[in-house]
Every structure is written in structure tokens, then in C-alpha cells.
PDB file of C-alpha atoms in Angstrom:
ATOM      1  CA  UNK A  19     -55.317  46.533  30.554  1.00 59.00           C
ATOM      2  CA  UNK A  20     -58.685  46.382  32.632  1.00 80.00           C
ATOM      3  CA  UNK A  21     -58.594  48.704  35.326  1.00 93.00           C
ATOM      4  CA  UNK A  22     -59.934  47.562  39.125  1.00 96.00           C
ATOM      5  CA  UNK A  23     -64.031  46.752  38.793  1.00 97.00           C
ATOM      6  CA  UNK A  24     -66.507  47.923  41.520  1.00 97.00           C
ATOM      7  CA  UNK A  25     -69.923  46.815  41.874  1.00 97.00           C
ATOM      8  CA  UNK A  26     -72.321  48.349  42.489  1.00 97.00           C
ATOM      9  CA  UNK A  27     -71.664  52.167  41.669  1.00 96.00           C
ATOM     10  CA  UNK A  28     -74.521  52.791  44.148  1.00 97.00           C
ATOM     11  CA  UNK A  29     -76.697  51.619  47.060  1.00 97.00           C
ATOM     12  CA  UNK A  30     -79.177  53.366  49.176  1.00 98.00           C
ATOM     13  CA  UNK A  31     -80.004  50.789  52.312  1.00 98.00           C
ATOM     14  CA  UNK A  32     -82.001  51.506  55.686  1.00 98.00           C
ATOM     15  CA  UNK A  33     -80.234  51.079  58.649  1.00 97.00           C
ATOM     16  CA  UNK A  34     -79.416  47.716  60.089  1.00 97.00           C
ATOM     17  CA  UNK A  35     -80.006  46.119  56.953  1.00 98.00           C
ATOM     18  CA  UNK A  36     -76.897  44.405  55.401  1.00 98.00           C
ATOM     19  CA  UNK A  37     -75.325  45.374  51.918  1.00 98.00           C
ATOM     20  CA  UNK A  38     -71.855  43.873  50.205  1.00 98.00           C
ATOM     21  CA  UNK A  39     -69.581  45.223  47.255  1.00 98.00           C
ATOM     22  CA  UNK A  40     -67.966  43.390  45.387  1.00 97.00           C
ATOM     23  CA  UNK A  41     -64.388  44.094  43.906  1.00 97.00           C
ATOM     24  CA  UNK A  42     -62.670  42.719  40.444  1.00 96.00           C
ATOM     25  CA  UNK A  43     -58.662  43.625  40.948  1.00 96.00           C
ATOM     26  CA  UNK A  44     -56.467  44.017  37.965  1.00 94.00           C
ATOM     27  CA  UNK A  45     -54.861  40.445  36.670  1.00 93.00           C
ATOM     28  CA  UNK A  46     -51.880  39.553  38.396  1.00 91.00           C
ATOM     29  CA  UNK A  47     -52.410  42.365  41.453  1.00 92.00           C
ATOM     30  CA  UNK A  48     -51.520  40.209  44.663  1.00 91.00           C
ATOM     31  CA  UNK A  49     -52.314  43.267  47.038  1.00 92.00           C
ATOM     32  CA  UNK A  50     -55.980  44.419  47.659  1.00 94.00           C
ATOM     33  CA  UNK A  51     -57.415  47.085  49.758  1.00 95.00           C
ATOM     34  CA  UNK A  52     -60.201  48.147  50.713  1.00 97.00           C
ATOM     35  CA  UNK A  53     -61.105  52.411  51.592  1.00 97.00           C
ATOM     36  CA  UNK A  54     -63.756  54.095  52.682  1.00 97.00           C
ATOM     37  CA  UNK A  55     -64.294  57.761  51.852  1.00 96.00           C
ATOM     38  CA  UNK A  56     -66.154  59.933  53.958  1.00 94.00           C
ATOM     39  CA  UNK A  57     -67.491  62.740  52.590  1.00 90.00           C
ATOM     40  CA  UNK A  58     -64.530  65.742  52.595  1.00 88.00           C
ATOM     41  CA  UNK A  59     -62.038  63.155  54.435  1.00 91.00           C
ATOM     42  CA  UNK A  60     -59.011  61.256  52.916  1.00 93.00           C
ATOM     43  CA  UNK A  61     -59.621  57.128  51.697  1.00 95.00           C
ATOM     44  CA  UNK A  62     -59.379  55.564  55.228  1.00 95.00           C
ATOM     45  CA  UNK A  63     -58.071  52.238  54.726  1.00 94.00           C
ATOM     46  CA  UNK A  64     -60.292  49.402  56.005  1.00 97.00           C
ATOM     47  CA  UNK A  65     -58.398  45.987  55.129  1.00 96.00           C
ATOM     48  CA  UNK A  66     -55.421  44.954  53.125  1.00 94.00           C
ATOM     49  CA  UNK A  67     -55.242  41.797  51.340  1.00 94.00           C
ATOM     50  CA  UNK A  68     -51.603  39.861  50.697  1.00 91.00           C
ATOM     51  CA  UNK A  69     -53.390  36.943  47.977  1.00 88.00           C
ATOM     52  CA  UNK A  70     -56.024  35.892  49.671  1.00 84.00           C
ATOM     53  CA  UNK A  71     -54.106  36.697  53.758  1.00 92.00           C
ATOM     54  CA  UNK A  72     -55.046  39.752  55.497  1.00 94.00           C
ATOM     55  CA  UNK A  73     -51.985  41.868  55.936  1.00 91.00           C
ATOM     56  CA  UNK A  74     -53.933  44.642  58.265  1.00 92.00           C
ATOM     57  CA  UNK A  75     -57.374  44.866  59.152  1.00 95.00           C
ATOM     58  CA  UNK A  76     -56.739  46.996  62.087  1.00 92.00           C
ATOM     59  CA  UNK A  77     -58.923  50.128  61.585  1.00 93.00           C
ATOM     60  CA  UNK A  78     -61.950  47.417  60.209  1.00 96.00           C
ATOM     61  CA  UNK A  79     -64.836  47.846  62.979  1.00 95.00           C
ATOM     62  CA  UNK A  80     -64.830  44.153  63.147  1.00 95.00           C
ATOM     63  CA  UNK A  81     -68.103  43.765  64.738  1.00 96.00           C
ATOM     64  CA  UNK A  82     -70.504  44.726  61.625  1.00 98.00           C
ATOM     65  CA  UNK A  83     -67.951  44.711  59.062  1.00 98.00           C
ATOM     66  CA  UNK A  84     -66.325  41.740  57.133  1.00 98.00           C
ATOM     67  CA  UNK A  85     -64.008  41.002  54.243  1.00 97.00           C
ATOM     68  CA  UNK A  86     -62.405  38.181  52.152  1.00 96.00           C
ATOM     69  CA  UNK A  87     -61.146  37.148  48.838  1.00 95.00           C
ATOM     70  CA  UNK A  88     -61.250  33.935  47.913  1.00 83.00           C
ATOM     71  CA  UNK A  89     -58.587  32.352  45.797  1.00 85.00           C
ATOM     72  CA  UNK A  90     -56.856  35.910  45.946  1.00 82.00           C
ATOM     73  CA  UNK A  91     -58.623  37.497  43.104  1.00 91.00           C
ATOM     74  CA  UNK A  92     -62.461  38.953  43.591  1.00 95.00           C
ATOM     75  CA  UNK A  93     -62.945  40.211  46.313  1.00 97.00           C
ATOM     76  CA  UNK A  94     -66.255  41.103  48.637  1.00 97.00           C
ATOM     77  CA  UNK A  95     -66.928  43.686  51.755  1.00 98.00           C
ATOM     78  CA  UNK A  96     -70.155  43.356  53.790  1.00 98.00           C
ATOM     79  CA  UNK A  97     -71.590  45.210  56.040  1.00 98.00           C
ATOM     80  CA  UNK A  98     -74.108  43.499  58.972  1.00 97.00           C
ATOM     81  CA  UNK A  99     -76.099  45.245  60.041  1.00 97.00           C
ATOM     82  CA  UNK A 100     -75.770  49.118  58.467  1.00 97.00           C
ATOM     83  CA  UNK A 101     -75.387  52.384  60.303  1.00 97.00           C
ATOM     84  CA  UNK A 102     -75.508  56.046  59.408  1.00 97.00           C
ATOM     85  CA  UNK A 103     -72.418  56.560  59.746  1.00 96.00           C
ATOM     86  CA  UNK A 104     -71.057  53.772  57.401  1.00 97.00           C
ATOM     87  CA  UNK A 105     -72.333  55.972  54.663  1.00 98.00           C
ATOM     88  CA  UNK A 106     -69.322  56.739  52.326  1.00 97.00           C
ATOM     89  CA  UNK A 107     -67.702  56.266  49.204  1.00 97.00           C
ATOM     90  CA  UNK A 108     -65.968  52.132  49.523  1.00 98.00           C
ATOM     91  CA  UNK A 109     -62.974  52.641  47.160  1.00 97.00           C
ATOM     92  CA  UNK A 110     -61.562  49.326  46.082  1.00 97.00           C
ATOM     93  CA  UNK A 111     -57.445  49.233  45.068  1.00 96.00           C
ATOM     94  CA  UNK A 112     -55.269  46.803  43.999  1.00 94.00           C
ATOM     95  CA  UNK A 113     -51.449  46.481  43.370  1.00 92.00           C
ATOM     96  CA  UNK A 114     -48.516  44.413  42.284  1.00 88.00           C
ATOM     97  CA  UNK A 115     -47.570  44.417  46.083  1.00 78.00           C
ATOM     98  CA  UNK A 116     -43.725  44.537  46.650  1.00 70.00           C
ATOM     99  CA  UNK A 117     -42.324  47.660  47.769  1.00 64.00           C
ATOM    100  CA  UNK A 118     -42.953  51.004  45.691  1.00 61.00           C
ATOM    101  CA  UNK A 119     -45.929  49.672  44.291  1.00 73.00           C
ATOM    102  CA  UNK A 120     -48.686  52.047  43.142  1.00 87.00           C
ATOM    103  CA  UNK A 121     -51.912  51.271  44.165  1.00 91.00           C
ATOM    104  CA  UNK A 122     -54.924  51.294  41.187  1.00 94.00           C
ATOM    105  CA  UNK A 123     -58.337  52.325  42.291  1.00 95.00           C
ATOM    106  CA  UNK A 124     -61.869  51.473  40.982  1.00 96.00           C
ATOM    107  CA  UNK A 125     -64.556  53.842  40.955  1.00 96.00           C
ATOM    108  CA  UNK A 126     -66.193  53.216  44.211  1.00 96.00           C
ATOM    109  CA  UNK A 127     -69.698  52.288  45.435  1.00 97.00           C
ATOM    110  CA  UNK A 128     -71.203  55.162  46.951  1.00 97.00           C
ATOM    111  CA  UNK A 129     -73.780  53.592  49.835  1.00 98.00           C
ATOM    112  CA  UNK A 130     -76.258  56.120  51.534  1.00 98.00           C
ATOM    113  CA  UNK A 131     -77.768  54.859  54.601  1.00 98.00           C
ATOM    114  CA  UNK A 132     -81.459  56.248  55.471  1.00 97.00           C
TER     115      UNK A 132
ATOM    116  CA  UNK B   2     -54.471  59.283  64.542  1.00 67.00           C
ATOM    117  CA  UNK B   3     -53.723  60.752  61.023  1.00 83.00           C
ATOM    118  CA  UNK B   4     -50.199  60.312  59.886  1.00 93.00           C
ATOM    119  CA  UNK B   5     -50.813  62.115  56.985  1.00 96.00           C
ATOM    120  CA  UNK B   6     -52.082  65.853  56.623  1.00 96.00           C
ATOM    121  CA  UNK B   7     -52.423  68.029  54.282  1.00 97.00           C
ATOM    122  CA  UNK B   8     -53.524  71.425  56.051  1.00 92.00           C
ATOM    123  CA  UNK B   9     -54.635  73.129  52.981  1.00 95.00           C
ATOM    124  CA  UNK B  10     -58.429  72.025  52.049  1.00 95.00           C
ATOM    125  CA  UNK B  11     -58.106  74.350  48.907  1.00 97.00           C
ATOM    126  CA  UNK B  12     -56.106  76.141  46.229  1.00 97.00           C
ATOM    127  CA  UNK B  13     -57.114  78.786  43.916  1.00 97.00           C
ATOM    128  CA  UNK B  14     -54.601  79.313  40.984  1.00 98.00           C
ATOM    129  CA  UNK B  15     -54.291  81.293  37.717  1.00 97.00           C
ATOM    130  CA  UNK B  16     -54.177  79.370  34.599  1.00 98.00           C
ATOM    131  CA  UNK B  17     -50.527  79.365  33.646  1.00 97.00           C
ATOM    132  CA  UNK B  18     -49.073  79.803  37.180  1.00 98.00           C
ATOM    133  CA  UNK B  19     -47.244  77.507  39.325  1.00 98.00           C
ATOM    134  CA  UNK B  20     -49.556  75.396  42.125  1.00 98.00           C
ATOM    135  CA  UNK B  21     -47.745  73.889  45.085  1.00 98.00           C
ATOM    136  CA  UNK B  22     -49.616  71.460  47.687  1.00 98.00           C
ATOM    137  CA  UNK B  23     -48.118  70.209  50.480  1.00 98.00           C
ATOM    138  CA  UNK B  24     -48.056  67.366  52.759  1.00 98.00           C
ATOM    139  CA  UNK B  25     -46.784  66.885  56.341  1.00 98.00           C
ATOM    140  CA  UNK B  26     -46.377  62.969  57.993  1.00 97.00           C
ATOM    141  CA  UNK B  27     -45.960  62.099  61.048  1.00 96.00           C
ATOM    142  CA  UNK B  28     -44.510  58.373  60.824  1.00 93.00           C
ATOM    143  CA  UNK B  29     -40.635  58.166  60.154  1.00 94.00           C
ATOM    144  CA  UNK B  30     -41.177  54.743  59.230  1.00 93.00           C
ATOM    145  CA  UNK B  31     -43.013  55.850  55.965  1.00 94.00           C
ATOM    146  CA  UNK B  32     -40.467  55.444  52.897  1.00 92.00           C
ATOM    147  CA  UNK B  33     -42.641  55.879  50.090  1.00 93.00           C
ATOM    148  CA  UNK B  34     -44.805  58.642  49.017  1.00 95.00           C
ATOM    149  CA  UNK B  35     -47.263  59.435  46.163  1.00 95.00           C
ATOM    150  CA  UNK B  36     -49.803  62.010  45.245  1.00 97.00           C
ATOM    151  CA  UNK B  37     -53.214  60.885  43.728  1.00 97.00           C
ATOM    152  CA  UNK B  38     -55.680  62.860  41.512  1.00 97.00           C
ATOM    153  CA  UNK B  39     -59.250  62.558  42.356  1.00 95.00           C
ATOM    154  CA  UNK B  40     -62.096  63.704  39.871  1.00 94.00           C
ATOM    155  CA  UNK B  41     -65.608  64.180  41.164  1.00 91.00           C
ATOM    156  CA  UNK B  42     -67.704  60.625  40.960  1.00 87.00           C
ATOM    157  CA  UNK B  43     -64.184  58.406  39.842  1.00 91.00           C
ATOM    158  CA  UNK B  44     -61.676  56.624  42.141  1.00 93.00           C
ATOM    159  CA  UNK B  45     -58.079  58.387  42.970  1.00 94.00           C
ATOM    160  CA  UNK B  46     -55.911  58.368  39.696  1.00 95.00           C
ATOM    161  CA  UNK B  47     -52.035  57.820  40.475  1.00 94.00           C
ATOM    162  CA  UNK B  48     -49.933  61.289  39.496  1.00 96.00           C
ATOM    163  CA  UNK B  49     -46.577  60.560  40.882  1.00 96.00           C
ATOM    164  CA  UNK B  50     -44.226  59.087  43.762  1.00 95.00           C
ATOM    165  CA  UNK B  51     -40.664  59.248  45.130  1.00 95.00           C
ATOM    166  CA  UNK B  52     -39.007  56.949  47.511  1.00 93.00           C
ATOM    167  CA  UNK B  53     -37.124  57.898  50.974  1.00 94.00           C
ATOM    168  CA  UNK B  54     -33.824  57.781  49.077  1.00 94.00           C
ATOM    169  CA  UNK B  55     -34.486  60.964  46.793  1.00 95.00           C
ATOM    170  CA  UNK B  56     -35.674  64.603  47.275  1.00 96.00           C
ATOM    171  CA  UNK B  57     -36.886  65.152  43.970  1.00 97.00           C
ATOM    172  CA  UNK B  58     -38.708  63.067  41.667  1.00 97.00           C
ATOM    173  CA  UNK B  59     -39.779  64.961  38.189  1.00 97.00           C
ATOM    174  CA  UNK B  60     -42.375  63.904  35.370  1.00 96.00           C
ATOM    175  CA  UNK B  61     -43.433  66.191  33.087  1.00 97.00           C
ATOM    176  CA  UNK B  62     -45.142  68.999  34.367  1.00 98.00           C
ATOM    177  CA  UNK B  63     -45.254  67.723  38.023  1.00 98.00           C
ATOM    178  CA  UNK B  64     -42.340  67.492  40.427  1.00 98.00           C
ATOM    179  CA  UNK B  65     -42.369  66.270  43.991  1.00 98.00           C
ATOM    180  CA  UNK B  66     -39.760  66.883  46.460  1.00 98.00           C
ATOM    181  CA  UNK B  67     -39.306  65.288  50.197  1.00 98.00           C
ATOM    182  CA  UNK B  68     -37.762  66.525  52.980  1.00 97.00           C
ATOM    183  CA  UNK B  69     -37.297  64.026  54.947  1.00 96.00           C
ATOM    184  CA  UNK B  70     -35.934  65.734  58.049  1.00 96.00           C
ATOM    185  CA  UNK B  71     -38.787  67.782  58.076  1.00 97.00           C
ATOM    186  CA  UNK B  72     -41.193  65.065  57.353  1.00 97.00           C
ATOM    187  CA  UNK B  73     -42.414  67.208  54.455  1.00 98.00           C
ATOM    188  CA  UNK B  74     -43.475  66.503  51.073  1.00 97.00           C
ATOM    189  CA  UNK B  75     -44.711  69.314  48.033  1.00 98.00           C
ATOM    190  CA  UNK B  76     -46.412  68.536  44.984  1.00 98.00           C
ATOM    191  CA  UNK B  77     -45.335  71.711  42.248  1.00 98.00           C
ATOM    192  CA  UNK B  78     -47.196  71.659  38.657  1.00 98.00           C
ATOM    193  CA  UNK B  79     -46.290  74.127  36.333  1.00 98.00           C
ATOM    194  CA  UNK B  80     -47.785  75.359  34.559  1.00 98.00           C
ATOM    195  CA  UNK B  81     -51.161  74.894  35.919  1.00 98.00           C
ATOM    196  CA  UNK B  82     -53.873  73.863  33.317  1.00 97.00           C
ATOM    197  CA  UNK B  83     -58.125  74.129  33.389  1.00 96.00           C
ATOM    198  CA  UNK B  84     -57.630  69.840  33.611  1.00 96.00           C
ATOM    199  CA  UNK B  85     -55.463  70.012  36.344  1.00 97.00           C
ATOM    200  CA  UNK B  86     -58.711  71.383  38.874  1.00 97.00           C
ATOM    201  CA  UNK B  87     -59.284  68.232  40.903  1.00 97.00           C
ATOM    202  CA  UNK B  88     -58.700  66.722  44.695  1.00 97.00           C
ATOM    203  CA  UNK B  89     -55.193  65.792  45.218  1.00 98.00           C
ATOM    204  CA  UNK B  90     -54.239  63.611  47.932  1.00 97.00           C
ATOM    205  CA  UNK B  91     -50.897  62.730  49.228  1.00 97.00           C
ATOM    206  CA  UNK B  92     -49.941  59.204  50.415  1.00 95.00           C
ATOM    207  CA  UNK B  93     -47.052  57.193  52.213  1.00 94.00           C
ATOM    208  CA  UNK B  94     -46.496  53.340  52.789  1.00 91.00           C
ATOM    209  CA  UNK B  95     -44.119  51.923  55.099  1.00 87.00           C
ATOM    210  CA  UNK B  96     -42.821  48.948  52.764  1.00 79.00           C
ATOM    211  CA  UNK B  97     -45.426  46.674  51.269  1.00 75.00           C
ATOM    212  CA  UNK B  98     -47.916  48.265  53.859  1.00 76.00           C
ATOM    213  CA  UNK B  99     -50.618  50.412  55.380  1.00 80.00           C
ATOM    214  CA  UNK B 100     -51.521  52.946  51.833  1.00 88.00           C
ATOM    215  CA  UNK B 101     -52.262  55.834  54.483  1.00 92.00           C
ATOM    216  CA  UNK B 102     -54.085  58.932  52.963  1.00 95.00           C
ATOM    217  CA  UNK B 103     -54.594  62.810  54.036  1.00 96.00           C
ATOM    218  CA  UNK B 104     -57.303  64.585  53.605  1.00 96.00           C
ATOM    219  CA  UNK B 105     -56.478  65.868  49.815  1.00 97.00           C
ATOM    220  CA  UNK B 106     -56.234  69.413  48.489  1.00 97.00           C
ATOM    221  CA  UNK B 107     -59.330  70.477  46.003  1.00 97.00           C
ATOM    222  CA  UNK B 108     -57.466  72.593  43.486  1.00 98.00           C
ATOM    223  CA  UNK B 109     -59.341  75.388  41.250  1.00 98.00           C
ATOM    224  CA  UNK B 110     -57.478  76.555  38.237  1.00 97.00           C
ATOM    225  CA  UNK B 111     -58.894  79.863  37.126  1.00 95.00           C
ATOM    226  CA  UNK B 112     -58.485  80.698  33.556  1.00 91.00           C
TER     227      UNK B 112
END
């Protein structure tokens, strides 16, 4: 079974230029989130897909970051325009969805921001 | 607001010997816990969960048990093994939702 596919594995941007990732789920996975990782913190969950609905995108700052997956498969996250701080690990995960479903994470893109 | 914590940044263990993390919550409505495995440069790795209902859950070498009254969880591996070194982070969902995270344990198993 093919495991959750991140792209790219890194990207060094300036800031307030714009960057997206790109996420590949596992067949069949109807739940998607998205994480970012901040160096020496915990995943911190961005946006959770239900198919192609947004379940929660409550802790997604909205105003320079935006997410969707089309025909509830891939999945892209974009950033517009880039800050320092945004620089992190963005962790990708996907799951059967239902209750006790474990979630399956990619590698991560690892975006510095200069 | 961080539901999940787990106060412990590191553990230093002796090849052999038992390691316990643990993991505190702070949201009854969280009824399902897991602990991930993170090595350096990959994406968290799925060890093992348990549901509300229990107290223990057991595979292999790892065991977790919940106290729910507490709002307490522990991760034990025994015996601890040189492969077993690696960031472990505990994790609850309430129902389908909201995958929330703590700050993970970096474990060091000494041989």
C-alpha cells in the first residue's frame, strides 16, 4: 500500500513570496489534514478535510493561508504572501475517517523562509 | 491553548530497561488516544492507541494505559531497544475530529 505523498521535501522562499505543497493521500482515505511543525513543538493542526468539505479550519491564519482538495483526493496548501514565522515542517495525514481512525503521515515539506 | 502536554521534553534510558512517557489532556471530550513515533527528517509513524472505554491497551512490547479520571495517559516499552530512540508524541481526537498533538518526548536509549 502507498503511503501519504508530499511534495516538495524542501523549499527555501524569501518573505512575502508565495509557495504551495502539494499532498497525495492514501487510496480510499476520506479524512485529510494538514500540520505544521515548528521546530521542538508538537504537529499543530492547520485544516481538516471530510472528502473534499472542511471539517475545521479553525487554527488556519486565514488571511495568508489557503487550502483545498479537489474531488477529495490530492490535496494543495498555499501560502500568500510568506513570513518568518511560517517556517516549519507542513506534515500532510490522511485517514479512513470514522471514529478510532489512525491518522498516516507523509514525510513533510520542510519550508525555510529568509 | 494546548490540550495536550507532555511535560517531559526528554528521556534517557538503559538499553534493556523499562521507558515510561506520559501524557496529560485537558479536554474531557477527547475519547481516543494514540502515541506516534517520530524519526529525525520522516513524518510521525503510528505506535499504538486505546479508546475511552479501556485502561490498558497492549501490543507487543508497548502498552498504554488511560486514566481517565485523571486525564492521564502513559506510554511503557519494555524492554527498551537502541531503535526505540526517537520523538514520541501523544495524541487524542474527540470522535472523527480535531487530531490534537503535544509537544512529544525525544527518547535516548543508552546501550
Amino acid at each position: 500500500e502507498a503511503g501519504v505523498a508530499q511534495s516538495p521535501r524542501y523549499k527555501i522562499i524569501e518573505k512575502r513570496q508565495s509557495v504551495a505543497f502539494w499532498c497525495n493521500p492514501i487510496s480510499g482515505h476520506a479524512t485529510l489534514y494538514w500540520y505544521q511543525q515548528i521546530l521542538g513543538q508538537g504537529p499543530k493542526l492547520l485544516i481538516q478535510f471530510q472528502n473534499n468539505g472542511v471539517v475545521d479550519d479553525s487554527q488556519l491564519p486565514k488571511d495568508r493561508f489557503s487550502a483545498e482538495r479537489l474531488k477529495g483526493v490530492d490535496s494543495t496548501l498555499k501560502i500568500q504572501p510568506a513570513k518568518l514565522e511560517d517556517s516549519a515542517v507542513y506534515l500532510c495525514a490522511s485517514s479512513l475517517g470514522g471514529v478510532f481512525g489512525e491518522a498516516f503521515f507523509g514525510q513533510g515539506t520542510r519550508l525555510t523562509v529568509v | 491553548d494546548q490540550q495536550v502536554k507532555q511535560n517531559s521534553p526528554s528521556l534517557s534510558v538503559q538499553e534493556g530497561r523499562i521507558s515510561i512517557l506520559n501524557c496529560d489532556y485537558t479536554n474531557s471530550m477527547f475519547d481516543y488516544f494514540l502515541w506516534y513515533k517520530k524519526y529525525p527528517a520522516e513524518g510521525p509513524t503510528f505506535l499504538i492507541s486505546i479508546s475511552s472505554i479501556k485502561d490498558k491497551n497492549e501490543d507487543g512490547r508497548f502498552t498504554v494505559f488511560l486514566n481517565k479520571s485523571a486525564k492521564h495517559l502513559s506510554l511503557h516499552i519494555v524492554p527498551s531497544q537502541p531503535g526505540d530512540s526517537a520523538v514520541y508524541f501523544c495524541a487524542a481526537m474527540e470522535g472523527d475530529y480535531k487530531l490534537s498533538f503535544g509537544a512529544g518526548t525525544t527518547v535516548t536509549v543508552r546501550a
